[in-house]
Amino acid sequence: MAAANCLAANEWICGEYVRSRAEELTDATVQHVWITAVSVLIGVAVAFPLALLVRARPGFAAPVLGLTTVLYAIPSLAMFSLLLPFFGLSAALVVTGLVLYSLTILVRNILAGLAAVPEEAREAARGMGYGPGRLLWEVELPLALPAVMAGVRMATVSTVALTTVGALVDYGGLGTLITAGLKSFFKAQVLTASVLCVVLAVTADLLLLGLQRLLTPWTRPARIPGVRVRGAG
C-alpha cells in the first residue's frame, strides 16, 4: 500500500512506478539501445573511408575535418529541422543526425590511431612483401585499435546522451519518457528514465573497454612469472 502511495504522492523514487511501467521502460530502453547502436555502427562505416581519404589525400584534411566540426556544432533542434524534409518524422531522421554528430570524434580518432603507427612497423611489413591493403588490415589497423576504440567509446557515450533529443520527433528512447515526465512533472518517470540513461552510457563504455582489451592484448602490462607486485597480499 505504501509503495502504491508513492505514485499518488508523486515521489521521485517510486518502486511501484518501475513495477507498473516495466513494459514501457523496457520498450523505451530497447529503442534507445537500438538507435544508439545503429548510429554508432553507421558512423564508423562512414568515418573509416573518410579518414583513409584524408590520409591518402592530405588536401582533403581541411574540408573534411572542418565540415565534421561544423556539423557537431549545429544545435540538435536545428539539425533535426534541417533533416526533416528528407526523412520526415522517423527513426531515420534521428539516426542520421546522430551519425553526423559522431563523425567529428570518429574521423579524428581513426586518423590519430593510424598516424601513431610506428614507421618501422610499416617498413618491416613492406620488406616482407605486404601490399597497401594487407598493410592496412594486418598491421596498421591492429596497432591503431586503441585510439580507434577510444573514439568509438566517446562517440557511443555521446550518442547515448544525444539520443534523448530524438524525443522531439517521438524517437528518443528513454528521452521520450523524460520529456513526457517533465511536461507533466511526473517525478518518478523523469528520475527513473534519467538513471537508466546513465546506466546505459556506463554499461556501453565498460563493454567497449572490455572489447578493446580483448582485441589489443599487447597493450596490457606483461606479467613476469615469479614477480609479485609490491603491496599485493
Short mmCIF file of C-alpha atoms in Angstrom, two decimals:
data_model
loop_
_atom_site.label_atom_id
_atom_site.label_comp_id
_atom_site.label_asym_id
_atom_site.label_seq_id
_atom_site.Cartn_x
_atom_site.Cartn_y
_atom_site.Cartn_z
CA MET A 1 0.00 0.00 0.00
CA ALA A 2 2.85 2.33 0.89
CA ALA A 3 4.53 1.55 -2.45
CA ALA A 4 1.39 2.50 -4.35
CA ASN A 5 1.11 5.68 -2.32
CA CYS A 6 4.41 6.94 -3.74
CA LEU A 7 2.67 7.27 -7.11
CA ALA A 8 -0.17 9.26 -5.63
CA ALA A 9 2.33 11.41 -3.71
CA ASN A 10 4.36 11.90 -6.92
CA GLU A 11 7.65 11.00 -5.24
CA TRP A 12 10.98 10.94 -7.07
CA ILE A 13 11.84 7.40 -6.02
CA CYS A 14 8.93 5.02 -6.50
CA GLY A 15 9.23 1.26 -6.84
CA GLU A 16 5.58 0.98 -7.83
CA TYR A 17 6.26 3.10 -10.91
CA VAL A 18 9.03 0.75 -12.03
CA ARG A 19 6.83 -2.29 -11.40
CA SER A 20 3.70 -0.95 -13.08
CA ARG A 21 5.51 0.62 -16.05
CA ALA A 22 8.09 -2.14 -16.58
CA GLU A 23 6.96 -2.84 -20.15
CA GLU A 24 7.03 0.84 -21.08
CA LEU A 25 10.51 1.25 -19.59
CA THR A 26 11.75 -1.87 -21.38
CA ASP A 27 10.41 -0.72 -24.75
CA ALA A 28 11.99 2.72 -24.34
CA THR A 29 15.33 1.20 -23.29
CA VAL A 30 15.35 -1.20 -26.26
CA GLN A 31 14.60 1.67 -28.64
CA HIS A 32 17.36 3.74 -27.04
CA VAL A 33 19.91 0.93 -27.40
CA TRP A 34 18.84 0.22 -30.99
CA ILE A 35 19.11 3.83 -32.12
CA THR A 36 22.49 4.25 -30.38
CA ALA A 37 23.97 1.03 -31.77
CA VAL A 38 22.80 1.65 -35.34
CA SER A 39 24.02 5.25 -35.27
CA VAL A 40 27.50 4.36 -34.00
CA LEU A 41 27.91 1.45 -36.44
CA ILE A 42 26.91 3.60 -39.41
CA GLY A 43 29.12 6.39 -38.07
CA VAL A 44 32.14 4.05 -38.02
CA ALA A 45 31.30 2.81 -41.53
CA VAL A 46 31.23 6.40 -42.82
CA ALA A 47 34.17 7.73 -40.77
CA PHE A 48 36.60 4.99 -41.77
CA PRO A 49 36.71 5.73 -45.54
CA LEU A 50 36.72 9.47 -44.79
CA ALA A 51 39.79 9.02 -42.57
CA LEU A 52 41.51 6.94 -45.25
CA LEU A 53 40.70 9.61 -47.83
CA VAL A 54 42.21 12.33 -45.66
CA ARG A 55 45.33 10.24 -45.05
CA ALA A 56 45.78 9.44 -48.74
CA ARG A 57 44.97 12.97 -49.90
CA PRO A 58 46.09 15.50 -47.23
CA GLY A 59 44.49 18.26 -49.29
CA PHE A 60 41.09 16.93 -48.18
CA ALA A 61 42.00 17.21 -44.48
CA ALA A 62 40.82 20.80 -44.00
CA PRO A 63 37.45 20.36 -45.81
CA VAL A 64 36.61 17.01 -44.18
CA LEU A 65 37.68 17.90 -40.65
CA GLY A 66 36.19 21.36 -40.96
CA LEU A 67 32.84 20.00 -42.16
CA THR A 68 32.61 17.40 -39.37
CA THR A 69 33.43 20.09 -36.81
CA VAL A 70 30.72 22.39 -38.19
CA LEU A 71 28.19 19.54 -38.13
CA TYR A 72 29.00 18.82 -34.48
CA ALA A 73 28.47 22.49 -33.63
CA ILE A 74 24.93 22.58 -35.05
CA PRO A 75 22.32 22.52 -32.25
CA SER A 76 20.29 19.31 -32.24
CA LEU A 77 16.98 21.09 -32.82
CA ALA A 78 18.39 22.85 -35.87
CA MET A 79 19.99 19.62 -37.13
CA PHE A 80 16.73 17.68 -36.96
CA SER A 81 14.86 20.57 -38.58
CA LEU A 82 17.32 20.60 -41.50
CA LEU A 83 16.95 16.84 -41.98
CA LEU A 84 13.17 16.83 -41.59
CA PRO A 85 12.35 17.48 -45.29
CA PHE A 86 14.44 14.45 -46.28
CA PHE A 87 13.39 11.88 -43.65
CA GLY A 88 10.13 13.11 -42.13
CA LEU A 89 9.24 12.23 -38.54
CA SER A 90 11.02 8.90 -38.45
CA ALA A 91 13.75 6.96 -36.70
CA ALA A 92 15.92 7.53 -39.80
CA LEU A 93 15.84 11.25 -39.02
CA VAL A 94 17.29 10.68 -35.54
CA VAL A 95 19.84 8.10 -36.69
CA THR A 96 21.11 10.35 -39.50
CA GLY A 97 21.54 13.27 -37.13
CA LEU A 98 23.41 11.12 -34.63
CA VAL A 99 25.67 9.71 -37.35
CA LEU A 100 26.60 13.23 -38.45
CA TYR A 101 27.38 14.20 -34.83
CA SER A 102 29.61 11.15 -34.35
CA LEU A 103 31.83 11.84 -37.36
CA THR A 104 33.96 14.55 -35.79
CA ILE A 105 35.01 12.19 -32.97
CA LEU A 106 35.42 9.07 -35.09
CA VAL A 107 37.31 10.57 -38.05
CA ARG A 108 39.81 12.34 -35.80
CA ASN A 109 40.47 9.28 -33.65
CA ILE A 110 40.90 6.96 -36.62
CA LEU A 111 43.39 9.42 -38.13
CA ALA A 112 45.21 9.75 -34.80
CA GLY A 113 45.43 5.97 -34.45
CA LEU A 114 46.82 5.48 -37.95
CA ALA A 115 49.29 8.35 -37.50
CA ALA A 116 50.60 6.76 -34.30
CA VAL A 117 51.63 3.52 -36.05
CA PRO A 118 55.46 3.35 -35.93
CA GLU A 119 57.07 3.84 -39.32
CA GLU A 120 59.42 0.94 -38.54
CA ALA A 121 56.40 -1.38 -38.42
CA ARG A 122 55.29 -0.21 -41.85
CA GLU A 123 58.78 -0.58 -43.30
CA ALA A 124 59.14 -4.07 -41.85
CA ALA A 125 55.80 -5.12 -43.33
CA ARG A 126 56.69 -3.70 -46.74
CA GLY A 127 60.01 -5.54 -46.58
CA MET A 128 58.04 -8.76 -46.06
CA GLY A 129 56.05 -8.09 -49.22
CA TYR A 130 52.89 -6.59 -47.72
CA GLY A 131 50.83 -4.56 -50.20
CA PRO A 132 48.85 -1.44 -49.19
CA GLY A 133 45.64 -3.36 -48.39
CA ARG A 134 47.31 -6.07 -46.36
CA LEU A 135 49.49 -3.48 -44.63
CA LEU A 136 46.39 -1.55 -43.59
CA TRP A 137 44.33 -4.50 -42.33
CA GLU A 138 47.05 -6.65 -40.77
CA VAL A 139 49.49 -4.08 -39.42
CA GLU A 140 48.19 -0.52 -39.23
CA LEU A 141 44.63 -1.13 -38.04
CA PRO A 142 45.58 -3.55 -35.23
CA LEU A 143 48.18 -1.06 -33.95
CA ALA A 144 45.71 1.82 -34.30
CA LEU A 145 42.93 -0.03 -32.44
CA PRO A 146 43.49 1.60 -29.01
CA ALA A 147 42.91 5.09 -30.44
CA VAL A 148 40.09 3.90 -32.71
CA MET A 149 38.30 2.15 -29.84
CA ALA A 150 38.76 5.22 -27.64
CA GLY A 151 36.94 7.20 -30.32
CA VAL A 152 34.18 4.60 -30.57
CA ARG A 153 33.73 4.72 -26.80
CA MET A 154 33.48 8.52 -26.77
CA ALA A 155 31.09 8.50 -29.73
CA THR A 156 28.92 5.85 -28.09
CA VAL A 157 28.59 7.65 -24.76
CA SER A 158 27.89 10.90 -26.61
CA THR A 159 25.26 9.17 -28.76
CA VAL A 160 23.52 7.68 -25.72
CA ALA A 161 23.09 11.23 -24.42
CA LEU A 162 22.09 12.75 -27.77
CA THR A 163 19.54 10.01 -28.49
CA THR A 164 17.31 11.55 -25.83
CA VAL A 165 16.90 14.60 -28.10
CA GLY A 166 15.07 12.31 -30.53
CA ALA A 167 12.09 12.77 -28.22
CA LEU A 168 11.40 15.87 -30.32
CA VAL A 169 10.14 13.54 -33.06
CA ASP A 170 8.97 10.76 -30.70
CA TYR A 171 12.02 8.56 -31.38
CA GLY A 172 14.12 9.35 -28.36
CA GLY A 173 14.03 6.11 -26.42
CA LEU A 174 14.26 6.98 -22.76
CA GLY A 175 14.35 10.65 -23.75
CA THR A 176 10.70 10.38 -24.78
CA LEU A 177 9.81 9.30 -21.24
CA ILE A 178 11.94 12.08 -19.74
CA THR A 179 10.29 14.71 -21.93
CA ALA A 180 6.78 13.43 -21.17
CA GLY A 181 7.60 13.28 -17.47
CA LEU A 182 8.89 16.85 -17.46
CA LYS A 183 5.74 18.11 -19.17
CA SER A 184 3.52 16.53 -16.53
CA PHE A 185 6.10 16.86 -13.73
CA PHE A 186 5.92 13.08 -13.17
CA LYS A 187 8.92 12.84 -10.85
CA ALA A 188 9.35 9.06 -10.79
CA GLN A 189 9.28 8.84 -14.58
CA VAL A 190 11.85 11.62 -15.03
CA LEU A 191 14.27 10.20 -12.46
CA THR A 192 13.92 6.54 -13.49
CA ALA A 193 14.42 7.23 -17.20
CA SER A 194 17.36 9.55 -16.46
CA VAL A 195 19.05 6.93 -14.27
CA LEU A 196 18.56 4.32 -16.99
CA CYS A 197 20.26 6.65 -19.49
CA VAL A 198 23.28 6.94 -17.19
CA VAL A 199 23.33 3.17 -16.68
CA LEU A 200 23.23 2.64 -20.46
CA ALA A 201 26.14 5.02 -21.02
CA VAL A 202 28.29 3.46 -18.30
CA THR A 203 27.44 -0.09 -19.40
CA ALA A 204 28.21 0.65 -23.04
CA ASP A 205 31.55 2.23 -22.11
CA LEU A 206 32.55 -0.72 -19.93
CA LEU A 207 31.55 -3.26 -22.60
CA LEU A 208 33.56 -1.42 -25.25
CA LEU A 209 36.52 -1.11 -22.88
CA GLY A 210 36.38 -4.87 -22.34
CA LEU A 211 36.23 -5.41 -26.12
CA GLN A 212 39.19 -3.08 -26.58
CA ARG A 213 41.28 -5.04 -24.08
CA LEU A 214 40.24 -8.31 -25.70
CA LEU A 215 41.26 -7.08 -29.17
CA THR A 216 44.53 -5.46 -28.01
CA PRO A 217 46.17 -7.89 -25.56
CA TRP A 218 49.60 -6.39 -26.29
CA THR A 219 48.60 -3.16 -24.54
CA ARG A 220 48.22 -4.90 -21.19
CA PRO A 221 51.19 -4.83 -18.79
CA ALA A 222 53.23 -8.02 -19.11
CA ARG A 223 53.31 -10.21 -16.00
CA ILE A 224 56.69 -11.76 -15.22
CA PRO A 225 56.39 -15.24 -13.63
CA GLY A 226 57.56 -15.29 -10.04
CA VAL A 227 57.47 -11.50 -9.64
CA ARG A 228 54.87 -10.14 -7.25
CA VAL A 229 53.57 -6.61 -7.23
CA ARG A 230 54.59 -4.74 -4.08
CA GLY A 231 51.72 -4.41 -1.67
CA ALA A 232 49.86 -7.43 -3.03
CA GLY A 233 48.60 -9.79 -0.38
#
